[in-house]
Tab-separated table of C-alpha atoms in Angstrom:
chain	number	residue	atom	x	y	z
R	1	MET	CA	316.847	162.758	131.297
R	2	ARG	CA	315.298	159.688	132.720
R	3	ALA	CA	318.364	156.433	131.731
R	4	ALA	CA	317.113	153.193	131.210
R	5	ASP	CA	318.220	150.495	133.777
R	6	GLU	CA	317.963	147.211	134.580
R	7	GLY	CA	317.483	147.003	137.804
R	8	HIS	CA	313.437	148.344	136.636
R	9	GLY	CA	311.702	146.011	134.434
R	10	PHE	CA	309.402	148.543	132.381
R	11	ALA	CA	312.791	150.847	132.144
R	12	GLY	CA	315.085	147.890	130.590
R	13	GLY	CA	315.298	144.945	132.674
R	14	PHE	CA	312.426	143.144	130.807
R	15	GLY	CA	314.937	142.267	128.427
R	16	ILE	CA	318.304	140.937	129.848
R	17	PRO	CA	319.000	138.069	129.732
R	18	TYR	CA	319.916	136.074	133.187
R	19	TYR	CA	321.370	132.312	133.514
R	20	VAL	CA	320.025	129.626	135.656
R	21	ASP	CA	322.266	126.839	136.504
R	22	PRO	CA	320.343	123.813	136.057
R	23	THR	CA	322.028	121.658	138.417
R	24	MET	CA	320.010	120.339	141.790
R	25	ILE	CA	322.228	121.165	144.750
R	26	VAL	CA	321.769	119.132	147.765
R	27	THR	CA	321.377	121.187	151.162
R	28	THR	CA	320.144	118.849	154.325
R	29	LEU	CA	321.371	114.698	153.628
R	30	ASP	CA	324.652	113.034	154.581
R	31	GLN	CA	327.307	111.166	153.630
R	32	ALA	CA	327.094	107.706	155.486
R	33	GLU	CA	331.555	108.043	156.442
R	34	ILE	CA	330.035	104.350	158.301
R	35	GLY	CA	330.734	103.178	155.201
R	36	ASN	CA	334.264	103.745	155.105
R	37	ALA	CA	335.293	101.454	158.229
R	38	ALA	CA	332.644	98.983	157.744
R	39	ARG	CA	332.897	95.899	156.315
R	40	ILE	CA	331.043	95.845	152.785
R	41	VAL	CA	329.767	92.726	151.776
R	42	THR	CA	328.475	91.291	148.013
R	43	ILE	CA	325.224	89.067	148.342
R	44	THR	CA	323.168	87.677	145.653
R	45	THR	CA	320.557	86.649	147.933
R	46	ASP	CA	317.725	88.026	150.490
R	47	ARG	CA	320.062	87.146	153.564
R	48	TRP	CA	323.797	87.504	154.701
R	49	HIS	CA	324.941	84.842	156.317
R	50	GLY	CA	327.753	84.346	157.883
R	51	VAL	CA	329.875	81.890	160.636
R	52	SER	CA	331.156	83.102	163.979
R	53	THR	CA	333.468	81.173	167.045
R	54	PRO	CA	334.851	82.265	169.821
R	55	GLY	CA	338.280	80.584	168.667
R	56	VAL	CA	339.884	77.248	169.605
R	57	SER	CA	340.918	76.234	173.446
R	58	SER	CA	344.090	75.682	174.721
R	59	GLY	CA	346.085	74.338	177.482
R	60	PHE	CA	349.651	73.551	178.631
R	61	THR	CA	349.542	69.369	179.374
R	62	ALA	CA	352.959	67.690	180.503
R	63	GLU	CA	354.797	65.460	178.764
R	64	ASN	CA	353.414	62.316	176.406
R	65	THR	CA	349.902	63.043	178.164
R	66	VAL	CA	346.366	63.604	176.383
R	67	VAL	CA	345.285	66.957	174.687
R	68	ALA	CA	341.836	68.162	175.912
R	69	ASP	CA	340.316	68.314	172.488
R	70	GLY	CA	340.090	72.320	171.556
R	71	SER	CA	337.382	72.003	168.641
R	72	PRO	CA	335.858	75.110	167.957
R	73	THR	CA	332.121	75.907	168.761
R	74	LEU	CA	330.388	78.015	165.654
R	75	ALA	CA	327.075	80.395	165.192
R	76	GLN	CA	325.779	81.277	161.920
R	77	PRO	CA	324.874	85.366	162.563
R	78	ALA	CA	322.510	86.185	159.511
R	79	ILE	CA	321.698	90.028	157.697
R	80	ASP	CA	318.119	90.695	156.154
R	81	VAL	CA	318.458	92.458	152.854
R	82	TRP	CA	316.056	95.419	152.528
R	83	SER	CA	314.460	97.309	149.694
R	84	ASP	CA	315.020	100.745	149.729
R	85	LYS	CA	313.245	102.723	146.865
R	86	PHE	CA	312.925	105.870	145.036
R	87	TYR	CA	309.787	106.941	142.672
R	88	VAL	CA	309.856	110.416	140.897
R	89	PRO	CA	307.413	111.233	137.951
R	90	ALA	CA	307.235	113.904	135.728
R	91	SER	CA	305.818	116.061	132.786
R	92	LEU	CA	307.027	114.750	129.280
R	93	GLU	CA	307.302	118.513	128.702
R	94	LEU	CA	309.415	119.129	131.619
R	95	THR	CA	311.849	115.878	130.763
R	96	MET	CA	312.369	117.945	127.239
R	97	ASP	CA	312.825	121.156	128.223
R	98	TYR	CA	314.436	120.520	131.523
R	99	PRO	CA	318.605	119.743	130.830
R	100	ASN	CA	319.559	116.867	132.161
R	101	TRP	CA	316.293	116.068	133.899
R	102	LEU	CA	317.874	111.820	134.532
R	103	GLY	CA	320.884	112.596	135.929
R	104	GLU	CA	319.800	115.765	138.136
R	105	ILE	CA	316.959	112.973	140.080
R	106	THR	CA	319.843	110.128	139.395
R	107	THR	CA	322.019	112.434	141.696
R	108	LEU	CA	319.639	113.078	143.970
R	109	MET	CA	318.781	109.233	144.092
R	110	MET	CA	322.575	108.372	145.121
R	111	ALA	CA	322.933	111.468	147.780
R	112	GLN	CA	319.520	110.076	149.468
R	113	TRP	CA	321.099	106.554	149.194
R	114	ALA	CA	323.931	107.340	150.984
R	115	SER	CA	321.659	109.479	153.806
R	116	ASP	CA	319.622	106.330	153.916
R	117	VAL	CA	322.740	104.068	154.507
R	118	SER	CA	324.004	106.910	157.661
R	119	GLN	CA	320.503	106.717	158.610
R	120	TYR	CA	319.063	102.768	158.659
R	121	CYS	CA	323.208	101.436	159.472
R	122	SER	CA	323.034	103.829	162.418
R	123	ILE	CA	319.880	104.119	163.892
R	124	GLY	CA	317.924	101.611	161.809
R	125	ASN	CA	315.606	98.983	164.008
R	126	GLY	CA	315.622	96.364	162.431
R	127	THR	CA	312.147	95.835	161.646
R	128	GLY	CA	311.375	96.534	157.648
R	129	GLN	CA	314.803	97.783	157.592
R	130	PRO	CA	318.145	97.336	158.513
R	131	MET	CA	320.091	96.751	161.919
R	132	GLY	CA	321.774	100.262	162.872
R	133	VAL	CA	325.388	100.156	164.784
R	134	VAL	CA	323.690	102.259	167.554
R	135	SER	CA	320.890	100.504	168.544
R	136	ARG	CA	321.381	96.984	168.182
R	137	MET	CA	325.028	98.447	171.089
R	138	ALA	CA	322.420	100.610	172.462
R	139	SER	CA	319.981	97.051	173.591
R	140	THR	CA	323.312	95.428	174.620
R	141	THR	CA	322.631	96.535	178.281
R	142	GLN	CA	324.900	94.567	179.727
R	143	SER	CA	328.246	95.182	181.164
R	144	PRO	CA	331.007	95.626	180.104
R	145	SER	CA	329.458	97.011	176.265
R	146	HIS	CA	326.870	99.137	177.866
R	147	CYS	CA	329.666	101.570	180.130
R	148	VAL	CA	327.382	104.684	181.716
R	149	VAL	CA	329.005	108.575	182.076
R	150	THR	CA	329.557	109.402	185.435
R	151	THR	CA	327.938	112.243	185.626
R	152	ALA	CA	324.259	112.058	183.708
R	153	GLY	CA	323.606	115.572	181.387
R	154	GLN	CA	327.448	115.739	181.530
R	155	LEU	CA	330.218	114.014	178.783
R	156	GLY	CA	333.907	114.171	180.483
R	157	ALA	CA	337.687	112.812	179.683
R	158	VAL	CA	337.291	110.604	182.185
R	159	ASP	CA	333.741	108.778	180.570
R	160	LEU	CA	335.632	108.133	176.923
R	161	ARG	CA	339.010	107.053	179.062
R	162	THR	CA	336.031	104.888	180.115
R	163	ALA	CA	334.963	103.174	177.137
R	164	TRP	CA	338.061	102.997	175.281
R	165	GLY	CA	339.764	101.432	178.838
R	166	ALA	CA	336.581	98.932	178.864
R	167	LEU	CA	337.574	97.682	174.664
R	168	PRO	CA	339.032	94.236	174.203
R	169	GLU	CA	342.452	94.613	173.578
R	170	ARG	CA	342.215	92.489	170.555
R	171	TYR	CA	339.258	95.121	168.942
R	172	ARG	CA	341.525	98.399	169.384
R	173	LEU	CA	344.434	98.419	166.637
R	174	ASN	CA	341.440	98.879	164.228
R	175	ALA	CA	338.825	100.582	166.247
R	176	SER	CA	337.141	103.683	165.390
R	177	TRP	CA	334.954	106.208	167.389
R	178	TYR	CA	331.181	107.061	166.141
R	179	CYS	CA	329.103	110.386	166.994
R	180	SER	CA	327.555	112.748	165.904
R	181	PRO	CA	329.168	115.568	165.129
R	182	SER	CA	327.420	117.821	168.341
R	183	MET	CA	328.888	114.965	170.503
R	184	VAL	CA	332.695	115.585	168.851
R	185	SER	CA	332.398	119.734	169.998
R	186	ARG	CA	331.733	118.140	173.519
R	187	ILE	CA	334.846	115.878	172.841
R	188	SER	CA	336.641	118.875	171.325
R	189	SER	CA	335.753	121.165	174.375
R	190	GLN	CA	337.331	118.354	176.361
R	191	ALA	CA	340.792	119.181	175.182
R	192	SER	CA	341.308	122.767	176.542
R	193	ALA	CA	343.470	123.641	178.571
R	194	THR	CA	341.076	125.027	180.890
R	195	VAL	CA	339.093	121.697	181.848
R	196	THR	CA	341.122	120.422	185.024
R	197	ASN	CA	341.762	116.036	184.314
R	198	GLY	CA	341.035	117.170	180.263
R	199	LEU	CA	342.147	114.865	177.442
R	200	GLY	CA	345.283	115.293	176.784
R	201	ALA	CA	347.606	116.109	173.734
R	202	SER	CA	348.397	113.423	172.525
R	203	GLU	CA	344.656	111.695	173.580
R	204	TRP	CA	343.047	114.472	170.616
R	205	THR	CA	344.292	115.216	167.397
R	206	PHE	CA	344.041	115.389	163.433
R	207	ASP	CA	345.207	112.976	160.579
R	208	SER	CA	347.453	115.318	158.357
R	209	GLY	CA	345.762	114.785	155.368
R	210	SER	CA	342.900	114.527	155.805
R	211	GLY	CA	342.240	116.930	159.410
R	212	GLN	CA	339.995	114.230	160.770
R	213	PRO	CA	339.628	114.076	164.149
R	214	ARG	CA	341.514	111.250	166.044
R	215	LEU	CA	340.785	110.715	170.137
R	216	PHE	CA	343.485	108.207	171.620
R	217	GLY	CA	344.912	107.442	168.432
R	218	ARG	CA	341.549	106.142	166.654
R	219	PRO	CA	339.166	107.801	163.567
R	220	VAL	CA	336.652	109.728	164.832
R	221	LEU	CA	333.510	108.982	162.566
R	222	GLN	CA	330.755	111.521	162.374
R	223	SER	CA	326.804	110.865	161.166
R	224	SER	CA	323.920	113.627	161.844
R	225	TYR	CA	321.810	111.223	162.894
R	226	CYS	CA	323.299	110.025	166.186
R	227	ASP	CA	322.928	111.262	169.615
R	228	SER	CA	323.118	115.416	169.410
R	229	PHE	CA	325.088	116.192	172.774
R	230	THR	CA	321.909	118.854	174.673
R	231	GLY	CA	322.546	118.285	177.975
R	232	THR	CA	319.640	116.253	178.913
R	233	THR	CA	319.673	113.899	181.787
R	234	GLY	CA	317.728	111.500	179.605
R	235	THR	CA	318.275	108.815	177.587
R	236	VAL	CA	321.208	109.780	175.441
R	237	ASN	CA	323.972	107.504	173.446
R	238	TYR	CA	326.812	109.717	172.944
R	239	ALA	CA	329.620	107.392	171.759
R	240	ILE	CA	330.340	104.222	169.719
R	241	VAL	CA	333.733	103.003	170.022
R	242	GLY	CA	335.221	99.102	168.152
R	243	ASP	CA	336.224	98.105	165.497
R	244	PHE	CA	333.813	98.318	162.773
R	245	SER	CA	334.579	95.023	160.587
R	246	ARG	CA	332.691	93.244	163.137
R	247	PHE	CA	329.341	95.721	161.625
R	248	VAL	CA	328.539	93.896	158.337
R	249	ILE	CA	326.981	96.290	155.268
R	250	CYS	CA	325.779	93.579	153.065
R	251	HIS	CA	324.886	94.955	149.368
R	252	ARG	CA	322.242	92.761	146.824
R	253	SER	CA	322.919	95.679	144.213
R	254	GLY	CA	323.723	99.016	144.135
R	255	LEU	CA	321.497	101.175	143.498
R	256	ASP	CA	319.578	100.525	140.061
R	257	VAL	CA	317.460	103.104	138.478
R	258	GLU	CA	315.512	102.913	135.518
R	259	LEU	CA	313.065	104.769	133.207
R	260	VAL	CA	309.146	104.206	133.801
R	261	HIS	CA	307.409	105.499	130.102
R	262	GLY	CA	304.089	105.847	129.668
R	263	ILE	CA	302.754	106.243	132.572
R	264	PRO	CA	299.027	105.436	132.912
R	265	ASP	CA	296.652	107.195	134.515
R	266	PHE	CA	295.513	104.731	137.533
R	267	SER	CA	294.010	106.783	139.997
R	268	HIS	CA	290.901	106.776	138.059
R	269	GLY	CA	290.296	104.193	136.339
R	270	SER	CA	290.908	104.878	132.609
R	271	ASN	CA	294.406	103.807	132.572
R	272	LEU	CA	295.284	106.256	129.421
R	273	PRO	CA	298.457	108.148	128.957
R	274	THR	CA	298.895	111.021	131.563
R	275	GLY	CA	302.153	112.302	129.383
R	276	GLN	CA	304.729	111.267	132.347
R	277	ILE	CA	307.285	109.541	132.913
R	278	GLY	CA	308.635	108.257	135.989
R	279	ILE	CA	311.867	107.426	136.965
R	280	PHE	CA	312.623	104.281	139.610
R	281	GLY	CA	315.186	103.829	141.404
R	282	MET	CA	316.336	100.752	143.907
R	283	SER	CA	319.294	99.890	146.526
R	284	ARG	CA	318.883	96.793	148.653
R	285	PHE	CA	320.504	95.999	151.608
R	286	GLY	CA	320.599	95.400	154.644
R	287	SER	CA	323.395	95.995	158.280
R	288	ASP	CA	324.107	94.331	161.609
R	289	VAL	CA	326.616	93.745	164.269
R	290	VAL	CA	328.320	90.324	163.713
R	291	ASP	CA	330.494	90.328	167.027
R	292	THR	CA	328.895	92.632	169.839
R	293	ASN	CA	331.788	91.916	172.075
R	294	ALA	CA	333.902	94.349	169.425
R	295	PHE	CA	332.284	97.783	170.244
R	296	ARG	CA	331.076	99.498	173.309
R	297	VAL	CA	328.548	102.232	173.366
R	298	LEU	CA	329.269	105.081	176.057
R	299	ALA	CA	325.785	106.459	177.059
R	300	SER	CA	323.798	108.374	179.412
R	301	SER	CA	321.714	105.742	181.568
């Protein structure tokens, strides 16, 4: 006797209802950890202006002698704001039938925005886009801002100590490390007991609450957009260490999302309705290092 089953459509499976969760699962985007350490400012113009100075000068003088003028020299760093835009058109039928289509696309835009912040605040070139901290420090080639590893293609504890030792004392208390996940794995390997002159137990630790790694007592932030460790002897920026309050991310606006109704047929010149609507999003932000002396880059060359 043949029994009906749900494994075959013709034997009964065609009548089995199934559940589809319409929630879209993001699989490839970054989370912008750099925002946890950078200085975030909100502005109302298309450019951020700051004021920087090396400080006042001082000196010891004898009693009743003239004191030298110690007035500070001022400079004005500036950061341009760029427009990061998103657009998703869809048929009216889909937006009617897909549960919470607007909410799902907005969530995707927010995830992409976070990934864009991670990417461009890390490796942006500053031309038509924000300037990233890695890009800025990679182009700051003078010593001691640019530290070179002992052996090209390798990353040892001695190199990490060199970069940390080159960072001025006044920036260490609020410092963070910044690198790719593969670099974190490479650094972690230096804490193995089998590594000669590797990282000590007090140099490579983990936060008891969050599990975040810490190097020389300072948090290690990660971005998949930073250079990966491959062992190549070519140009690689292994890690950035410094006071990220001297890296400014300025927002003109957060992520603004709006619905575009009744999209006409512009491509064929008829301008007749297409039965589509669009979801448009935009965020305006910029970034740059405002004090290069607050950072050190550890690189292969």
